[in-house]
Amino acid sequence: MSPPFILFVRCADHRLGNVSPPLGLLYLAGAVRRDCRPAWEMGILDLGLFGGEWRQALEQRLDRDRPLVVALSAMANERDLARQITALVRERRAGRARPPLILLGGPFASFAPAEALEDQRLDGILVGEGERALPHLLDRVAAGAPAAPLPGFR
């Protein structure tokens, strides 16, 4: 049996010219690698690299990797893009035996959690430093346990 897969997605708006590396997602990936048992396979998709073709890039990754968790990171000015991404992931997970959990983190979820939770298609948000909460959450998901509230997860 292959290890579970998490796809980290940076909701970068290509029109803003954001060319910095997705450091927050890289920190999360490091925490997952260090703290999760069993080990998870991971991928990072920086949508800012794809311009207007982000849908196709995301669809290809979802089909290829079949993630158990899709974790988005968004800033406040990227909330509409995050909602579009969440809708696409929700649509593409229909019919799967074990559909992926959809999470949102980053500055938007941390500084406006009530607004972030208005998107009913999300399964939860990570508030604050996700490096602490995410490994615990992934351990529960890998064990087939429900994603119960944990410190930093709503």
CSV table of C-alpha atoms in Angstrom, one decimal:
chain,number,residue,atom,x,y,z
A,1,MET,CA,0.0,0.0,0.0
A,2,SER,CA,1.4,3.4,-1.0
A,3,PRO,CA,1.8,6.1,1.6
A,4,PRO,CA,-0.9,8.8,1.9
A,5,PHE,CA,-0.4,11.9,-0.3
A,6,ILE,CA,-0.9,15.6,0.6
A,7,LEU,CA,-0.9,18.2,-2.0
A,8,PHE,CA,0.1,21.7,-0.8
A,9,VAL,CA,-1.4,24.4,-3.1
A,10,ARG,CA,-0.2,28.0,-3.1
A,11,CYS,CA,-3.1,30.3,-4.2
A,12,ALA,CA,-0.8,32.8,-5.9
A,13,ASP,CA,-2.4,35.4,-8.2
A,14,HIS,CA,-0.3,35.5,-11.3
A,15,ARG,CA,-1.4,39.1,-12.0
A,16,LEU,CA,0.5,40.3,-8.8
A,17,GLY,CA,3.8,39.1,-10.2
A,18,ASN,CA,4.5,37.1,-7.0
A,19,VAL,CA,7.7,35.2,-7.7
A,20,SER,CA,8.9,34.4,-4.2
A,21,PRO,CA,9.2,30.7,-3.2
A,22,PRO,CA,6.3,29.3,-1.2
A,23,LEU,CA,8.2,29.3,2.1
A,24,GLY,CA,5.2,28.7,4.3
A,25,LEU,CA,4.3,25.5,2.4
A,26,LEU,CA,8.0,24.4,2.5
A,27,TYR,CA,8.0,24.8,6.3
A,28,LEU,CA,4.8,22.8,6.5
A,29,ALA,CA,6.3,20.0,4.3
A,30,GLY,CA,9.3,19.9,6.6
A,31,ALA,CA,7.1,19.5,9.7
A,32,VAL,CA,5.1,16.8,8.0
A,33,ARG,CA,8.3,14.9,7.0
A,34,ARG,CA,9.8,15.3,10.5
A,35,ASP,CA,6.7,14.6,12.6
A,36,CYS,CA,4.2,12.4,10.8
A,37,ARG,CA,4.0,8.6,11.3
A,38,PRO,CA,3.3,7.0,9.0
A,39,ALA,CA,5.3,9.0,6.4
A,40,TRP,CA,3.4,11.0,3.9
A,41,GLU,CA,4.2,11.6,0.2
A,42,MET,CA,4.0,15.3,-0.6
A,43,GLY,CA,3.7,17.7,-3.5
A,44,ILE,CA,3.7,21.5,-3.7
A,45,LEU,CA,1.9,23.3,-6.5
A,46,ASP,CA,2.6,27.0,-6.8
A,47,LEU,CA,-0.3,28.3,-9.0
A,48,GLY,CA,1.5,31.6,-9.5
A,49,LEU,CA,3.8,29.8,-11.9
A,50,PHE,CA,1.0,28.9,-14.3
A,51,GLY,CA,-0.7,32.2,-15.0
A,52,GLY,CA,-4.2,31.8,-16.3
A,53,GLU,CA,-3.6,28.0,-16.8
A,54,TRP,CA,-3.8,27.2,-13.1
A,55,ARG,CA,-7.0,25.1,-13.5
A,56,GLN,CA,-5.3,22.7,-15.9
A,57,ALA,CA,-2.2,22.4,-13.7
A,58,LEU,CA,-4.3,21.7,-10.6
A,59,GLU,CA,-6.6,19.2,-12.4
A,60,GLN,CA,-3.5,17.3,-13.7
A,61,ARG,CA,-2.0,17.1,-10.2
A,62,LEU,CA,-5.3,16.0,-8.6
A,63,ASP,CA,-5.7,13.2,-11.2
A,64,ARG,CA,-2.1,12.1,-11.1
A,65,ASP,CA,-1.5,12.2,-7.3
A,66,ARG,CA,-5.0,11.4,-5.9
A,67,PRO,CA,-4.2,13.3,-2.7
A,68,LEU,CA,-5.8,12.3,0.6
A,69,VAL,CA,-5.5,15.9,1.7
A,70,VAL,CA,-5.4,19.2,-0.3
A,71,ALA,CA,-4.0,22.0,1.8
A,72,LEU,CA,-4.3,25.5,0.4
A,73,SER,CA,-2.4,28.6,1.5
A,74,ALA,CA,-3.8,32.0,0.7
A,75,MET,CA,-3.4,35.7,1.6
A,76,ALA,CA,-6.5,37.9,2.0
A,77,ASN,CA,-6.2,39.3,-1.5
A,78,GLU,CA,-6.3,35.7,-2.9
A,79,ARG,CA,-9.5,34.6,-1.1
A,80,ASP,CA,-11.6,34.6,-4.3
A,81,LEU,CA,-8.9,32.4,-6.0
A,82,ALA,CA,-8.9,30.1,-2.9
A,83,ARG,CA,-12.7,29.7,-3.2
A,84,GLN,CA,-12.4,28.9,-6.9
A,85,ILE,CA,-9.7,26.3,-6.1
A,86,THR,CA,-11.8,24.8,-3.3
A,87,ALA,CA,-14.8,24.5,-5.7
A,88,LEU,CA,-12.7,22.7,-8.3
A,89,VAL,CA,-11.2,20.3,-5.8
A,90,ARG,CA,-14.7,19.6,-4.3
A,91,GLU,CA,-16.1,19.0,-7.8
A,92,ARG,CA,-13.3,16.6,-8.8
A,93,ARG,CA,-13.5,14.6,-5.6
A,94,ALA,CA,-17.1,13.6,-6.2
A,95,GLY,CA,-17.4,9.8,-6.6
A,96,ARG,CA,-14.1,9.0,-5.0
A,97,ALA,CA,-14.2,6.2,-2.3
A,98,ARG,CA,-12.2,8.4,0.0
A,99,PRO,CA,-12.4,12.0,-1.1
A,100,PRO,CA,-9.6,14.4,-0.1
A,101,LEU,CA,-9.9,16.6,2.9
A,102,ILE,CA,-9.7,20.2,1.9
A,103,LEU,CA,-7.9,22.6,4.2
A,104,LEU,CA,-7.1,26.3,4.1
A,105,GLY,CA,-4.3,28.0,5.9
A,106,GLY,CA,-2.0,30.9,5.5
A,107,PRO,CA,-2.5,34.6,6.4
A,108,PHE,CA,-6.2,34.7,5.2
A,109,ALA,CA,-7.3,31.8,7.4
A,110,SER,CA,-5.2,33.1,10.4
A,111,PHE,CA,-6.4,36.7,10.3
A,112,ALA,CA,-10.0,36.2,9.1
A,113,PRO,CA,-11.0,32.8,10.3
A,114,ALA,CA,-14.7,33.5,10.4
A,115,GLU,CA,-14.7,34.8,6.8
A,116,ALA,CA,-12.5,31.8,5.7
A,117,LEU,CA,-15.0,29.4,7.3
A,118,GLU,CA,-17.9,30.9,5.3
A,119,ASP,CA,-16.7,28.7,2.4
A,120,GLN,CA,-18.8,25.6,3.2
A,121,ARG,CA,-16.8,23.5,0.7
A,122,LEU,CA,-13.8,23.6,3.1
A,123,ASP,CA,-13.4,20.8,5.6
A,124,GLY,CA,-11.4,23.0,8.0
A,125,ILE,CA,-8.9,25.8,8.4
A,126,LEU,CA,-5.5,25.9,10.1
A,127,VAL,CA,-5.0,29.1,12.2
A,128,GLY,CA,-1.6,30.3,13.2
A,129,GLU,CA,1.5,28.2,12.8
A,130,GLY,CA,0.3,25.1,10.9
A,131,GLU,CA,3.6,23.3,11.6
A,132,ARG,CA,2.2,22.3,15.0
A,133,ALA,CA,-1.4,21.4,14.1
A,134,LEU,CA,-1.0,19.8,10.6
A,135,PRO,CA,1.2,16.8,11.6
A,136,HIS,CA,-1.3,15.8,14.3
A,137,LEU,CA,-4.2,16.2,12.0
A,138,LEU,CA,-2.5,14.1,9.3
A,139,ASP,CA,-1.8,11.4,11.8
A,140,ARG,CA,-5.5,11.2,12.5
A,141,VAL,CA,-6.4,11.2,8.8
A,142,ALA,CA,-3.9,8.5,8.0
A,143,ALA,CA,-5.4,6.3,10.8
A,144,GLY,CA,-8.9,6.8,9.4
A,145,ALA,CA,-10.0,8.9,12.4
A,146,PRO,CA,-12.2,11.9,12.0
A,147,ALA,CA,-10.5,15.3,11.7
A,148,ALA,CA,-11.5,16.4,15.2
A,149,PRO,CA,-10.7,19.8,16.4
A,150,LEU,CA,-7.2,20.3,17.5
A,151,PRO,CA,-5.3,23.4,18.7
A,152,GLY,CA,-4.9,25.5,15.6
A,153,PHE,CA,-7.5,23.5,13.5
A,154,ARG,CA,-11.1,24.5,13.1
